[in-house]
Amino acid sequence: MVVTLDVDGAQASHFAVGTSPLAELMACLHTLAEPEHHPESRAWLARTREALPEPLVQELNRFAPLWARYRCRLFLPLRRALDRELPAELDTVARLDVDEFTRLAAFAIRGVTFEGAYELRDEAVRRAFVKASERRSFSRGELARALVEDPEGFRTRLADTLERCAAAFFDAEWRRIGPRLKDTAAPVREQLRKESPLTVLTSVSPTATGTEQPARVHYDKLQSATGKVAERGCFLVPTLHGWPHLILKTGDDGLPLVVHFIAGDWEQRPSARQSLIRDRLAAISEPGRFEMCRHLLGEPITTSELAQRTGISEPQVSRHLRRLREVGLVTSRREGRMIYHRLHARLLLSLGSDVLTTVMR
């Protein structure tokens, strides 16, 4: 499945590039709610959990459906002004029309956009929303009920929770990472002045592929959706704590499109293509190749030596080596008349994280 951004007719003026501390706070809260998605953040998680008082932990658990699976649109930029401070972004949420606030929160609690969210003043629609949320989990049902019974009270309690998070850990974290995110946004903004929107949207994620006719960018995701940039505009917002998740909002909520793209780690270590990961897994799943990998790890070995050690004929060894070279797991070098083969240990070591990243993004 893919999420598609239609860039036909889109110009640089349709985009805004910049940082959002509220979006980054949401990414942090997602990491706290779904730590198994973020094994690389173990040290940060340990430090942050120590800074959280128990009453705040309980509140975060209560509101977790807003950021655990479905990222609530309330926490991504709602208006064109980016690079604002957290209090200003929270003030925008506080001033949002109550019906729009309720609708966007309901999408997250339910975990999907749905037509009934536009009619939540209707008692029957509210009951149906609560019941559908309860089918997801009891906690979602309770949160849904709290939202429709007292939207303003829900908003006040949520704002208080986020402000307490800022005081407990996020203000310090934003001082540390905010400048780095601004440094990531700056070249993307400059690229928009020089290159096409198609090129820019393709360049911000290794999962993206572009087509010229029609002018569209496709992202490998777990759902299918399409958004038209020229109709609603598009915000490009970098994240560090969001890794490895690329978050896309396609405007089906009536707001501008958002690409919450990953900074830092993606720049340092581009992800492997999904097809290449499958090919590598298939290559080492064959028992003969798997056994050969154990011998190839320790030292460079010739084809004949490898055949002797494994009891596999030299022609079969050659075929296995060719397949392992094709997927990049084995390198070969000639020394005089001999050719020595060796396992690419670093790639094999990264294969597990590549699988995890591909599954989660």
PDB file of N, CA, C and O in Angstrom, residues 250-289:
ATOM      1  N   THR A 250      -2.644  13.593   4.708  1.00  0.00           N
ATOM      2  CA  THR A 250      -2.970  13.889   3.308  1.00  0.00           C
ATOM      3  C   THR A 250      -4.123  14.861   3.120  1.00  0.00           C
ATOM      4  O   THR A 250      -4.625  15.011   2.016  1.00  0.00           O
ATOM      5  N   GLY A 251      -4.554  15.531   4.192  1.00  0.00           N
ATOM      6  CA  GLY A 251      -5.561  16.561   4.026  1.00  0.00           C
ATOM      7  C   GLY A 251      -6.988  16.076   4.071  1.00  0.00           C
ATOM      8  O   GLY A 251      -7.911  16.864   3.862  1.00  0.00           O
ATOM      9  N   ASP A 252      -7.203  14.773   4.374  1.00  0.00           N
ATOM     10  CA  ASP A 252      -8.581  14.294   4.438  1.00  0.00           C
ATOM     11  C   ASP A 252      -9.298  14.814   5.680  1.00  0.00           C
ATOM     12  O   ASP A 252     -10.500  14.611   5.838  1.00  0.00           O
ATOM     13  N   ASP A 253      -8.570  15.504   6.551  1.00  0.00           N
ATOM     14  CA  ASP A 253      -9.166  16.144   7.716  1.00  0.00           C
ATOM     15  C   ASP A 253      -9.468  17.618   7.445  1.00  0.00           C
ATOM     16  O   ASP A 253      -9.849  18.360   8.343  1.00  0.00           O
ATOM     17  N   GLY A 254      -9.290  18.057   6.193  1.00  0.00           N
ATOM     18  CA  GLY A 254      -9.590  19.432   5.825  1.00  0.00           C
ATOM     19  C   GLY A 254      -8.460  20.404   6.068  1.00  0.00           C
ATOM     20  O   GLY A 254      -8.610  21.606   5.833  1.00  0.00           O
ATOM     21  N   LEU A 255      -7.310  19.917   6.509  1.00  0.00           N
ATOM     22  CA  LEU A 255      -6.162  20.761   6.832  1.00  0.00           C
ATOM     23  C   LEU A 255      -5.048  20.577   5.810  1.00  0.00           C
ATOM     24  O   LEU A 255      -5.113  19.673   4.971  1.00  0.00           O
ATOM     25  N   PRO A 256      -4.003  21.414   5.846  1.00  0.00           N
ATOM     26  CA  PRO A 256      -2.871  21.218   4.930  1.00  0.00           C
ATOM     27  C   PRO A 256      -2.225  19.843   5.099  1.00  0.00           C
ATOM     28  O   PRO A 256      -2.272  19.243   6.176  1.00  0.00           O
ATOM     29  N   LEU A 257      -1.614  19.371   4.019  1.00  0.00           N
ATOM     30  CA  LEU A 257      -0.871  18.120   4.071  1.00  0.00           C
ATOM     31  C   LEU A 257       0.365  18.316   4.947  1.00  0.00           C
ATOM     32  O   LEU A 257       0.881  19.433   5.066  1.00  0.00           O
ATOM     33  N   VAL A 258       0.828  17.240   5.553  1.00  0.00           N
ATOM     34  CA  VAL A 258       2.040  17.289   6.375  1.00  0.00           C
ATOM     35  C   VAL A 258       2.925  16.106   6.020  1.00  0.00           C
ATOM     36  O   VAL A 258       2.456  14.974   5.901  1.00  0.00           O
ATOM     37  N   VAL A 259       4.228  16.398   5.860  1.00  0.00           N
ATOM     38  CA  VAL A 259       5.251  15.357   5.762  1.00  0.00           C
ATOM     39  C   VAL A 259       6.174  15.555   6.959  1.00  0.00           C
ATOM     40  O   VAL A 259       6.959  16.496   7.000  1.00  0.00           O
ATOM     41  N   HIS A 260       6.026  14.677   7.952  1.00  0.00           N
ATOM     42  CA  HIS A 260       6.862  14.737   9.154  1.00  0.00           C
ATOM     43  C   HIS A 260       8.026  13.792   8.905  1.00  0.00           C
ATOM     44  O   HIS A 260       7.964  12.607   9.217  1.00  0.00           O
ATOM     45  N   PHE A 261       9.098  14.330   8.323  1.00  0.00           N
ATOM     46  CA  PHE A 261      10.159  13.479   7.795  1.00  0.00           C
ATOM     47  C   PHE A 261      11.326  13.372   8.775  1.00  0.00           C
ATOM     48  O   PHE A 261      11.526  14.217   9.640  1.00  0.00           O
ATOM     49  N   ILE A 262      12.100  12.320   8.611  1.00  0.00           N
ATOM     50  CA  ILE A 262      13.123  11.962   9.589  1.00  0.00           C
ATOM     51  C   ILE A 262      14.444  12.648   9.264  1.00  0.00           C
ATOM     52  O   ILE A 262      14.951  12.543   8.158  1.00  0.00           O
ATOM     53  N   ALA A 263      14.972  13.327  10.246  1.00  0.00           N
ATOM     54  CA  ALA A 263      16.289  13.962  10.107  1.00  0.00           C
ATOM     55  C   ALA A 263      17.336  13.091  10.788  1.00  0.00           C
ATOM     56  O   ALA A 263      17.024  12.153  11.497  1.00  0.00           O
ATOM     57  N   GLY A 264      18.585  13.414  10.559  1.00  0.00           N
ATOM     58  CA  GLY A 264      19.659  12.795  11.326  1.00  0.00           C
ATOM     59  C   GLY A 264      19.977  11.379  10.925  1.00  0.00           C
ATOM     60  O   GLY A 264      20.866  11.146  10.101  1.00  0.00           O
ATOM     61  N   ASP A 265      19.270  10.422  11.493  1.00  0.00           N
ATOM     62  CA  ASP A 265      19.616   9.021  11.274  1.00  0.00           C
ATOM     63  C   ASP A 265      19.472   8.615   9.814  1.00  0.00           C
ATOM     64  O   ASP A 265      20.261   7.824   9.304  1.00  0.00           O
ATOM     65  N   TRP A 266      18.443   9.126   9.139  1.00  0.00           N
ATOM     66  CA  TRP A 266      18.287   8.779   7.727  1.00  0.00           C
ATOM     67  C   TRP A 266      19.441   9.370   6.914  1.00  0.00           C
ATOM     68  O   TRP A 266      19.896   8.774   5.943  1.00  0.00           O
ATOM     69  N   GLU A 267      19.905  10.558   7.333  1.00  0.00           N
ATOM     70  CA  GLU A 267      21.005  11.168   6.594  1.00  0.00           C
ATOM     71  C   GLU A 267      22.290  10.362   6.774  1.00  0.00           C
ATOM     72  O   GLU A 267      23.099  10.243   5.853  1.00  0.00           O
ATOM     73  N   GLN A 268      22.466   9.787   7.967  1.00  0.00           N
ATOM     74  CA  GLN A 268      23.692   9.047   8.241  1.00  0.00           C
ATOM     75  C   GLN A 268      23.646   7.633   7.691  1.00  0.00           C
ATOM     76  O   GLN A 268      24.645   7.071   7.291  1.00  0.00           O
ATOM     77  N   ARG A 269      22.460   7.036   7.679  1.00  0.00           N
ATOM     78  CA  ARG A 269      22.367   5.636   7.290  1.00  0.00           C
ATOM     79  C   ARG A 269      21.117   5.420   6.448  1.00  0.00           C
ATOM     80  O   ARG A 269      20.029   5.148   6.972  1.00  0.00           O
ATOM     81  N   PRO A 270      21.207   5.594   5.125  1.00  0.00           N
ATOM     82  CA  PRO A 270      20.038   5.387   4.266  1.00  0.00           C
ATOM     83  C   PRO A 270      19.500   3.976   4.433  1.00  0.00           C
ATOM     84  O   PRO A 270      20.247   3.017   4.589  1.00  0.00           O
ATOM     85  N   SER A 271      18.183   3.858   4.418  1.00  0.00           N
ATOM     86  CA  SER A 271      17.580   2.542   4.604  1.00  0.00           C
ATOM     87  C   SER A 271      17.669   1.718   3.336  1.00  0.00           C
ATOM     88  O   SER A 271      17.684   2.236   2.226  1.00  0.00           O
ATOM     89  N   ALA A 272      17.739   0.410   3.510  1.00  0.00           N
ATOM     90  CA  ALA A 272      17.750  -0.494   2.359  1.00  0.00           C
ATOM     91  C   ALA A 272      16.352  -0.589   1.769  1.00  0.00           C
ATOM     92  O   ALA A 272      15.350  -0.458   2.475  1.00  0.00           O
ATOM     93  N   ARG A 273      16.290  -0.802   0.460  1.00  0.00           N
ATOM     94  CA  ARG A 273      15.001  -0.996  -0.184  1.00  0.00           C
ATOM     95  C   ARG A 273      14.328  -2.246   0.360  1.00  0.00           C
ATOM     96  O   ARG A 273      14.977  -3.231   0.707  1.00  0.00           O
ATOM     97  N   GLN A 274      12.998  -2.201   0.384  1.00  0.00           N
ATOM     98  CA  GLN A 274      12.248  -3.348   0.887  1.00  0.00           C
ATOM     99  C   GLN A 274      12.540  -4.597   0.068  1.00  0.00           C
ATOM    100  O   GLN A 274      12.696  -5.698   0.623  1.00  0.00           O
ATOM    101  N   SER A 275      12.652  -4.452  -1.251  1.00  0.00           N
ATOM    102  CA  SER A 275      12.928  -5.605  -2.106  1.00  0.00           C
ATOM    103  C   SER A 275      14.305  -6.190  -1.819  1.00  0.00           C
ATOM    104  O   SER A 275      14.493  -7.419  -1.820  1.00  0.00           O
ATOM    105  N   LEU A 276      15.306  -5.331  -1.531  1.00  0.00           N
ATOM    106  CA  LEU A 276      16.650  -5.815  -1.231  1.00  0.00           C
ATOM    107  C   LEU A 276      16.675  -6.559   0.102  1.00  0.00           C
ATOM    108  O   LEU A 276      17.356  -7.583   0.245  1.00  0.00           O
ATOM    109  N   ILE A 277      15.926  -6.062   1.088  1.00  0.00           N
ATOM    110  CA  ILE A 277      15.846  -6.756   2.376  1.00  0.00           C
ATOM    111  C   ILE A 277      15.262  -8.149   2.185  1.00  0.00           C
ATOM    112  O   ILE A 277      15.774  -9.136   2.736  1.00  0.00           O
ATOM    113  N   ARG A 278      14.203  -8.257   1.409  1.00  0.00           N
ATOM    114  CA  ARG A 278      13.605  -9.576   1.155  1.00  0.00           C
ATOM    115  C   ARG A 278      14.601 -10.489   0.454  1.00  0.00           C
ATOM    116  O   ARG A 278      14.709 -11.681   0.775  1.00  0.00           O
ATOM    117  N   ASP A 279      15.339  -9.932  -0.514  1.00  0.00           N
ATOM    118  CA  ASP A 279      16.314 -10.748  -1.253  1.00  0.00           C
ATOM    119  C   ASP A 279      17.419 -11.244  -0.327  1.00  0.00           C
ATOM    120  O   ASP A 279      17.879 -12.388  -0.442  1.00  0.00           O
ATOM    121  N   ARG A 280      17.873 -10.383   0.600  1.00  0.00           N
ATOM    122  CA  ARG A 280      18.927 -10.799   1.523  1.00  0.00           C
ATOM    123  C   ARG A 280      18.439 -11.884   2.477  1.00  0.00           C
ATOM    124  O   ARG A 280      19.157 -12.852   2.764  1.00  0.00           O
ATOM    125  N   LEU A 281      17.229 -11.731   2.968  1.00  0.00           N
ATOM    126  CA  LEU A 281      16.672 -12.758   3.843  1.00  0.00           C
ATOM    127  C   LEU A 281      16.529 -14.082   3.097  1.00  0.00           C
ATOM    128  O   LEU A 281      16.830 -15.154   3.650  1.00  0.00           O
ATOM    129  N   ALA A 282      16.053 -14.007   1.848  1.00  0.00           N
ATOM    130  CA  ALA A 282      15.891 -15.228   1.060  1.00  0.00           C
ATOM    131  C   ALA A 282      17.244 -15.884   0.787  1.00  0.00           C
ATOM    132  O   ALA A 282      17.363 -17.119   0.802  1.00  0.00           O
ATOM    133  N   ALA A 283      18.262 -15.038   0.562  1.00  0.00           N
ATOM    134  CA  ALA A 283      19.583 -15.581   0.236  1.00  0.00           C
ATOM    135  C   ALA A 283      20.161 -16.392   1.388  1.00  0.00           C
ATOM    136  O   ALA A 283      20.728 -17.469   1.183  1.00  0.00           O
ATOM    137  N   ILE A 284      20.020 -15.917   2.611  1.00  0.00           N
ATOM    138  CA  ILE A 284      20.632 -16.639   3.737  1.00  0.00           C
ATOM    139  C   ILE A 284      19.700 -17.693   4.318  1.00  0.00           C
ATOM    140  O   ILE A 284      20.103 -18.462   5.194  1.00  0.00           O
ATOM    141  N   SER A 285      18.438 -17.728   3.837  1.00  0.00           N
ATOM    142  CA  SER A 285      17.518 -18.749   4.356  1.00  0.00           C
ATOM    143  C   SER A 285      17.811 -20.131   3.773  1.00  0.00           C
ATOM    144  O   SER A 285      17.415 -21.141   4.359  1.00  0.00           O
ATOM    145  N   GLU A 286      18.511 -20.195   2.638  1.00  0.00           N
ATOM    146  CA  GLU A 286      18.876 -21.489   2.046  1.00  0.00           C
ATOM    147  C   GLU A 286      19.946 -22.133   2.938  1.00  0.00           C
ATOM    148  O   GLU A 286      20.957 -21.495   3.257  1.00  0.00           O
ATOM    149  N   PRO A 287      19.739 -23.367   3.413  1.00  0.00           N
ATOM    150  CA  PRO A 287      20.648 -23.969   4.401  1.00  0.00           C
ATOM    151  C   PRO A 287      22.111 -23.998   3.982  1.00  0.00           C
ATOM    152  O   PRO A 287      23.001 -23.742   4.806  1.00  0.00           O
ATOM    153  N   GLY A 288      22.391 -24.308   2.716  1.00  0.00           N
ATOM    154  CA  GLY A 288      23.774 -24.351   2.266  1.00  0.00           C
ATOM    155  C   GLY A 288      24.445 -22.991   2.346  1.00  0.00           C
ATOM    156  O   GLY A 288      25.603 -22.878   2.783  1.00  0.00           O
ATOM    157  N   ARG A 289      23.736 -21.940   1.925  1.00  0.00           N
ATOM    158  CA  ARG A 289      24.305 -20.585   1.988  1.00  0.00           C
ATOM    159  C   ARG A 289      24.495 -20.147   3.441  1.00  0.00           C
ATOM    160  O   ARG A 289      25.478 -19.478   3.782  1.00  0.00           O
TER     161      ARG A 289
END
